[in-house]
Structures are given as C-alpha cells and as structure tokens.
N, C-alpha and C. Protein backbone atom coordinates (compact mmCIF):
# COMPACT_ATOMS: atom_id res chain seq x y z
N MET A 1 11.36 9.18 4.48
CA MET A 1 10.02 8.90 4.01
C MET A 1 10.15 8.13 2.69
N GLU A 2 9.28 7.15 2.52
CA GLU A 2 9.24 6.37 1.28
C GLU A 2 7.81 6.32 0.79
N ILE A 3 7.63 6.34 -0.53
CA ILE A 3 6.30 6.25 -1.10
C ILE A 3 6.29 5.09 -2.09
N TRP A 4 5.33 4.18 -1.90
CA TRP A 4 5.15 3.06 -2.82
C TRP A 4 4.17 3.52 -3.89
N ILE A 5 4.60 3.47 -5.14
CA ILE A 5 3.77 3.98 -6.21
C ILE A 5 3.68 3.03 -7.39
N ASN A 6 2.64 3.26 -8.17
CA ASN A 6 2.49 2.76 -9.53
C ASN A 6 2.48 4.03 -10.37
N PRO A 7 3.48 4.23 -11.24
CA PRO A 7 3.55 5.49 -12.00
C PRO A 7 2.31 5.77 -12.84
N ALA A 8 1.54 4.74 -13.18
CA ALA A 8 0.33 4.94 -13.98
C ALA A 8 -0.85 5.44 -13.15
N CYS A 9 -0.69 5.49 -11.84
CA CYS A 9 -1.78 5.85 -10.92
C CYS A 9 -1.83 7.36 -10.70
N SER A 10 -2.98 7.96 -10.97
CA SER A 10 -3.12 9.41 -10.80
C SER A 10 -3.00 9.81 -9.33
N LYS A 11 -3.48 8.97 -8.41
CA LYS A 11 -3.38 9.29 -6.97
C LYS A 11 -1.91 9.31 -6.54
N CYS A 12 -1.11 8.42 -7.12
CA CYS A 12 0.31 8.38 -6.80
C CYS A 12 1.00 9.64 -7.31
N ARG A 13 0.70 10.02 -8.54
CA ARG A 13 1.30 11.22 -9.11
C ARG A 13 0.90 12.46 -8.31
N SER A 14 -0.36 12.52 -7.89
CA SER A 14 -0.83 13.65 -7.08
C SER A 14 -0.10 13.71 -5.75
N ALA A 15 0.08 12.56 -5.13
CA ALA A 15 0.76 12.51 -3.83
C ALA A 15 2.21 12.99 -3.98
N MET A 16 2.90 12.54 -5.03
CA MET A 16 4.28 12.97 -5.23
C MET A 16 4.35 14.46 -5.55
N SER A 17 3.39 14.97 -6.29
CA SER A 17 3.37 16.41 -6.58
C SER A 17 3.25 17.22 -5.30
N LEU A 18 2.39 16.75 -4.39
CA LEU A 18 2.23 17.45 -3.11
C LEU A 18 3.50 17.35 -2.27
N LEU A 19 4.10 16.16 -2.23
CA LEU A 19 5.36 16.01 -1.49
C LEU A 19 6.42 16.95 -2.06
N ASP A 20 6.49 17.01 -3.39
CA ASP A 20 7.47 17.90 -4.04
C ASP A 20 7.18 19.36 -3.71
N ALA A 21 5.90 19.74 -3.77
CA ALA A 21 5.52 21.13 -3.49
C ALA A 21 5.88 21.53 -2.07
N GLU A 22 5.84 20.56 -1.17
CA GLU A 22 6.16 20.83 0.24
C GLU A 22 7.65 20.66 0.54
N GLY A 23 8.44 20.32 -0.49
CA GLY A 23 9.88 20.15 -0.30
C GLY A 23 10.27 18.94 0.52
N ALA A 24 9.42 17.94 0.52
CA ALA A 24 9.68 16.73 1.32
C ALA A 24 10.80 15.91 0.69
N GLU A 25 11.60 15.31 1.54
CA GLU A 25 12.61 14.36 1.07
C GLU A 25 12.00 12.97 1.17
N TYR A 26 12.04 12.24 0.07
CA TYR A 26 11.45 10.91 0.06
C TYR A 26 12.11 10.08 -1.03
N THR A 27 11.95 8.77 -0.88
CA THR A 27 12.39 7.85 -1.92
C THR A 27 11.15 7.22 -2.54
N VAL A 28 11.27 6.90 -3.81
CA VAL A 28 10.16 6.29 -4.54
C VAL A 28 10.43 4.80 -4.70
N ARG A 29 9.42 4.01 -4.39
CA ARG A 29 9.50 2.57 -4.63
C ARG A 29 8.40 2.21 -5.61
N ARG A 30 8.79 1.78 -6.77
CA ARG A 30 7.83 1.29 -7.77
C ARG A 30 7.54 -0.16 -7.41
N TYR A 31 6.53 -0.34 -6.59
CA TYR A 31 6.31 -1.64 -5.96
C TYR A 31 5.88 -2.74 -6.93
N LEU A 32 5.49 -2.39 -8.15
CA LEU A 32 5.18 -3.43 -9.14
C LEU A 32 6.47 -4.04 -9.69
N GLU A 33 7.56 -3.26 -9.67
CA GLU A 33 8.86 -3.74 -10.13
C GLU A 33 9.71 -4.24 -8.97
N ASP A 34 9.67 -3.51 -7.87
CA ASP A 34 10.41 -3.85 -6.66
C ASP A 34 9.38 -4.35 -5.63
N VAL A 35 8.95 -5.58 -5.84
CA VAL A 35 7.82 -6.14 -5.08
C VAL A 35 8.20 -6.34 -3.62
N PRO A 36 7.37 -5.82 -2.71
CA PRO A 36 7.65 -6.01 -1.27
C PRO A 36 7.56 -7.48 -0.88
N SER A 37 8.43 -7.87 0.04
CA SER A 37 8.39 -9.23 0.57
C SER A 37 7.22 -9.35 1.55
N GLU A 38 6.94 -10.57 1.95
CA GLU A 38 5.87 -10.76 2.95
C GLU A 38 6.21 -10.03 4.24
N ASP A 39 7.49 -10.05 4.64
CA ASP A 39 7.88 -9.34 5.87
C ASP A 39 7.70 -7.84 5.72
N GLU A 40 8.02 -7.30 4.54
CA GLU A 40 7.82 -5.86 4.31
C GLU A 40 6.34 -5.51 4.34
N ILE A 41 5.50 -6.36 3.78
CA ILE A 41 4.04 -6.13 3.84
C ILE A 41 3.59 -6.13 5.30
N ARG A 42 4.05 -7.09 6.08
CA ARG A 42 3.68 -7.15 7.50
C ARG A 42 4.11 -5.88 8.23
N GLU A 43 5.34 -5.41 7.95
CA GLU A 43 5.84 -4.21 8.60
C GLU A 43 4.98 -2.99 8.24
N VAL A 44 4.65 -2.85 6.97
CA VAL A 44 3.82 -1.72 6.54
C VAL A 44 2.43 -1.81 7.17
N LEU A 45 1.87 -3.01 7.23
CA LEU A 45 0.56 -3.18 7.86
C LEU A 45 0.62 -2.76 9.33
N ASP A 46 1.69 -3.15 10.02
CA ASP A 46 1.85 -2.74 11.43
C ASP A 46 1.93 -1.22 11.52
N ARG A 47 2.68 -0.61 10.62
CA ARG A 47 2.83 0.85 10.64
C ARG A 47 1.51 1.55 10.31
N LEU A 48 0.73 0.94 9.42
CA LEU A 48 -0.58 1.50 9.05
C LEU A 48 -1.63 1.25 10.13
N GLY A 49 -1.43 0.18 10.90
CA GLY A 49 -2.46 -0.23 11.86
C GLY A 49 -3.64 -0.87 11.15
N LEU A 50 -3.35 -1.54 10.02
CA LEU A 50 -4.41 -2.15 9.20
C LEU A 50 -4.13 -3.63 8.98
N GLU A 51 -5.11 -4.30 8.43
CA GLU A 51 -5.00 -5.70 8.05
C GLU A 51 -4.80 -5.78 6.53
N PRO A 52 -4.30 -6.90 6.02
CA PRO A 52 -4.03 -6.98 4.58
C PRO A 52 -5.25 -6.75 3.70
N TRP A 53 -6.41 -7.18 4.14
CA TRP A 53 -7.62 -6.98 3.34
C TRP A 53 -8.02 -5.50 3.29
N ASP A 54 -7.51 -4.71 4.25
CA ASP A 54 -7.80 -3.28 4.26
C ASP A 54 -7.03 -2.53 3.17
N ILE A 55 -5.91 -3.10 2.69
CA ILE A 55 -5.12 -2.43 1.66
C ILE A 55 -5.15 -3.21 0.35
N THR A 56 -6.14 -4.06 0.19
CA THR A 56 -6.26 -4.86 -1.03
C THR A 56 -7.26 -4.23 -1.98
N ARG A 57 -6.85 -4.11 -3.22
CA ARG A 57 -7.69 -3.57 -4.29
C ARG A 57 -8.55 -4.73 -4.82
N THR A 58 -9.72 -4.88 -4.26
CA THR A 58 -10.56 -6.04 -4.57
C THR A 58 -11.25 -5.96 -5.93
N GLN A 59 -11.15 -4.82 -6.60
CA GLN A 59 -11.77 -4.69 -7.92
C GLN A 59 -10.81 -5.07 -9.06
N GLU A 60 -9.55 -5.32 -8.74
CA GLU A 60 -8.58 -5.71 -9.75
C GLU A 60 -8.93 -7.09 -10.31
N ALA A 61 -8.52 -7.32 -11.56
CA ALA A 61 -8.80 -8.60 -12.21
C ALA A 61 -8.23 -9.77 -11.41
N ALA A 62 -7.01 -9.62 -10.88
CA ALA A 62 -6.39 -10.70 -10.11
C ALA A 62 -7.22 -11.02 -8.86
N ALA A 63 -7.79 -10.01 -8.24
CA ALA A 63 -8.62 -10.24 -7.05
C ALA A 63 -9.85 -11.05 -7.40
N LYS A 64 -10.43 -10.73 -8.54
CA LYS A 64 -11.62 -11.48 -8.97
C LYS A 64 -11.25 -12.91 -9.32
N GLU A 65 -10.11 -13.10 -10.00
CA GLU A 65 -9.65 -14.45 -10.35
C GLU A 65 -9.40 -15.28 -9.10
N LEU A 66 -8.84 -14.66 -8.07
CA LEU A 66 -8.55 -15.37 -6.83
C LEU A 66 -9.79 -15.55 -5.95
N GLY A 67 -10.85 -14.81 -6.25
CA GLY A 67 -12.05 -14.87 -5.42
C GLY A 67 -11.87 -14.22 -4.06
N LEU A 68 -11.07 -13.15 -4.00
CA LEU A 68 -10.74 -12.53 -2.72
C LEU A 68 -11.95 -12.07 -1.92
N LYS A 69 -12.99 -11.66 -2.60
CA LYS A 69 -14.17 -11.18 -1.86
C LYS A 69 -14.77 -12.27 -0.98
N GLU A 70 -14.48 -13.52 -1.33
CA GLU A 70 -15.01 -14.65 -0.56
C GLU A 70 -14.06 -15.11 0.55
N TRP A 71 -12.83 -14.62 0.55
CA TRP A 71 -11.85 -15.07 1.54
C TRP A 71 -12.23 -14.55 2.92
N ALA A 72 -11.97 -15.38 3.91
CA ALA A 72 -12.19 -14.98 5.31
C ALA A 72 -11.27 -13.82 5.66
N ARG A 73 -11.75 -12.97 6.54
CA ARG A 73 -10.97 -11.82 7.00
C ARG A 73 -10.77 -11.97 8.50
N ASP A 74 -9.87 -12.88 8.85
CA ASP A 74 -9.59 -13.15 10.26
C ASP A 74 -8.12 -13.52 10.42
N ASP A 75 -7.69 -13.68 11.67
CA ASP A 75 -6.27 -13.95 11.95
C ASP A 75 -5.75 -15.18 11.22
N SER A 76 -6.58 -16.22 11.12
CA SER A 76 -6.12 -17.45 10.48
C SER A 76 -5.94 -17.28 8.97
N SER A 77 -6.53 -16.25 8.39
CA SER A 77 -6.43 -16.01 6.95
C SER A 77 -5.41 -14.91 6.60
N ARG A 78 -4.87 -14.27 7.60
CA ARG A 78 -3.98 -13.12 7.38
C ARG A 78 -2.80 -13.46 6.46
N ASP A 79 -2.12 -14.58 6.73
CA ASP A 79 -0.96 -14.95 5.92
C ASP A 79 -1.34 -15.21 4.47
N ARG A 80 -2.50 -15.80 4.26
CA ARG A 80 -2.97 -16.05 2.89
C ARG A 80 -3.13 -14.74 2.12
N TRP A 81 -3.69 -13.74 2.76
CA TRP A 81 -3.85 -12.41 2.15
C TRP A 81 -2.49 -11.79 1.84
N ILE A 82 -1.57 -11.87 2.79
CA ILE A 82 -0.24 -11.28 2.61
C ILE A 82 0.48 -11.95 1.45
N THR A 83 0.38 -13.28 1.36
CA THR A 83 0.98 -13.99 0.23
C THR A 83 0.37 -13.52 -1.09
N ALA A 84 -0.93 -13.34 -1.13
CA ALA A 84 -1.58 -12.86 -2.35
C ALA A 84 -1.06 -11.48 -2.75
N LEU A 85 -0.82 -10.61 -1.78
CA LEU A 85 -0.31 -9.27 -2.07
C LEU A 85 1.11 -9.32 -2.65
N THR A 86 1.92 -10.25 -2.17
CA THR A 86 3.28 -10.35 -2.71
C THR A 86 3.29 -11.03 -4.07
N GLU A 87 2.39 -11.98 -4.28
CA GLU A 87 2.33 -12.67 -5.57
C GLU A 87 1.63 -11.84 -6.64
N HIS A 88 0.78 -10.92 -6.22
CA HIS A 88 0.02 -10.06 -7.14
C HIS A 88 0.09 -8.62 -6.62
N PRO A 89 1.26 -7.96 -6.77
CA PRO A 89 1.42 -6.63 -6.16
C PRO A 89 0.44 -5.57 -6.68
N LYS A 90 -0.18 -5.80 -7.83
CA LYS A 90 -1.19 -4.84 -8.31
C LYS A 90 -2.35 -4.73 -7.33
N LEU A 91 -2.49 -5.72 -6.46
CA LEU A 91 -3.58 -5.72 -5.49
C LEU A 91 -3.34 -4.76 -4.33
N ILE A 92 -2.10 -4.27 -4.18
CA ILE A 92 -1.78 -3.39 -3.06
C ILE A 92 -2.32 -1.99 -3.33
N GLN A 93 -3.09 -1.49 -2.38
CA GLN A 93 -3.61 -0.12 -2.48
C GLN A 93 -2.46 0.86 -2.54
N ARG A 94 -2.64 1.93 -3.26
CA ARG A 94 -1.56 2.89 -3.46
C ARG A 94 -2.08 4.31 -3.43
N PRO A 95 -1.20 5.25 -3.18
CA PRO A 95 0.18 5.09 -2.72
C PRO A 95 0.22 4.85 -1.21
N ILE A 96 1.26 4.19 -0.78
CA ILE A 96 1.51 4.02 0.66
C ILE A 96 2.75 4.84 0.98
N ILE A 97 2.61 5.69 1.98
CA ILE A 97 3.72 6.56 2.40
C ILE A 97 4.14 6.14 3.80
N THR A 98 5.41 5.78 3.95
CA THR A 98 5.94 5.48 5.27
C THR A 98 6.56 6.77 5.80
N ALA A 99 6.05 7.22 6.93
CA ALA A 99 6.46 8.50 7.51
C ALA A 99 7.71 8.34 8.37
N ASP A 100 8.34 9.47 8.61
CA ASP A 100 9.59 9.48 9.37
C ASP A 100 9.43 9.01 10.82
N ASP A 101 8.23 9.12 11.36
CA ASP A 101 8.05 8.74 12.76
C ASP A 101 7.76 7.24 12.95
N GLY A 102 7.84 6.46 11.86
CA GLY A 102 7.60 5.02 11.96
C GLY A 102 6.18 4.62 11.61
N SER A 103 5.32 5.58 11.36
CA SER A 103 3.94 5.26 10.97
C SER A 103 3.87 5.22 9.44
N ALA A 104 2.68 5.00 8.93
CA ALA A 104 2.46 5.00 7.49
C ALA A 104 1.02 5.41 7.23
N VAL A 105 0.78 5.88 6.00
CA VAL A 105 -0.58 6.22 5.59
C VAL A 105 -0.79 5.76 4.16
N VAL A 106 -2.05 5.49 3.83
CA VAL A 106 -2.42 5.27 2.44
C VAL A 106 -2.77 6.67 1.93
N GLY A 107 -1.93 7.19 1.03
CA GLY A 107 -2.02 8.59 0.63
C GLY A 107 -2.92 8.85 -0.56
N ARG A 108 -4.16 8.40 -0.49
CA ARG A 108 -5.07 8.57 -1.61
C ARG A 108 -5.74 9.94 -1.64
N THR A 109 -5.62 10.68 -0.54
CA THR A 109 -6.19 12.03 -0.50
C THR A 109 -5.11 13.02 -0.11
N GLU A 110 -5.35 14.28 -0.42
CA GLU A 110 -4.40 15.33 -0.03
C GLU A 110 -4.25 15.37 1.48
N ASP A 111 -5.34 15.19 2.21
CA ASP A 111 -5.27 15.21 3.68
C ASP A 111 -4.38 14.10 4.20
N ALA A 112 -4.47 12.91 3.61
CA ALA A 112 -3.64 11.79 4.05
C ALA A 112 -2.16 12.07 3.79
N VAL A 113 -1.85 12.66 2.64
CA VAL A 113 -0.46 12.99 2.32
C VAL A 113 0.04 14.06 3.29
N ARG A 114 -0.78 15.06 3.57
CA ARG A 114 -0.38 16.09 4.53
C ARG A 114 -0.18 15.50 5.93
N ASP A 115 -0.99 14.50 6.28
CA ASP A 115 -0.83 13.81 7.55
C ASP A 115 0.55 13.14 7.62
N ALA A 116 0.96 12.51 6.53
CA ALA A 116 2.29 11.89 6.50
C ALA A 116 3.39 12.94 6.63
N LEU A 117 3.21 14.08 5.97
CA LEU A 117 4.19 15.15 6.04
C LEU A 117 4.33 15.70 7.46
N ALA A 118 3.26 15.68 8.21
CA ALA A 118 3.26 16.24 9.57
C ALA A 118 3.92 15.29 10.58
N ARG A 119 4.12 14.06 10.21
CA ARG A 119 4.66 13.05 11.14
C ARG A 119 6.18 13.01 11.08
N LYS A 120 6.79 13.93 11.75
CA LYS A 120 8.27 13.97 11.73
C LYS A 120 8.84 13.69 13.07
C-alpha cells in the first residue's frame, strides 16, 4: 500500500494516523517532492476509476491561474489535465491510497481509508 501525501494536509495526517492505528504496512510518497509522472497519474486514475478533473483541486491558486474551471472535461482534454497535474502537483487531490488489490481511493474520509484497508 502507498499513500500520496502533503505533510501540511490535515486529511493526510488523519489518514496516516488511521493506517498506523490499524497496523497497516504502507509507504509514504510526498508527491510535491517526488512528483508523479504522467504515466503514474494515468495508472492511479485507472486504479481510482476516475478522470483527471475528478482529482484536481480546482480552488488552488495554480488552478485559477490556469483557468481550469473553463477547461473541457472530455477524452480530447484528458492529456492536458494530466500534464497540468504533473506540472503543478499541488493540484492533485490528497491523500491518494493505492490498495494492495490494485485499486486506489482518495482517502479524505475515515470511511475511504478503511475501504483501502479492507482491499487486500
């Protein structure tokens, strides 16, 4: 199991506390420092069953500067969104937990983190 975190994020800290409390084995990826490649973003999106705009933090300053709210949300725009996520990793919703069964969840709630823990 791997968790993508921003250490300054309270949701990330909460998710790791729950993983620790449950004795889960996991690795931490500080994705602002160890920025995911476009291929890694695609893989996580496949595991999540989501599109890039679904995991984009549109309230971030970079999102506003890029005008993301105006970008099309369709297949022809998918690569543009993925490139934006790699160029501006702060835009990636967090935490993302990749589960042992090959799936992934956005672990913003205790239920989502427990869902990841159950996927073995």
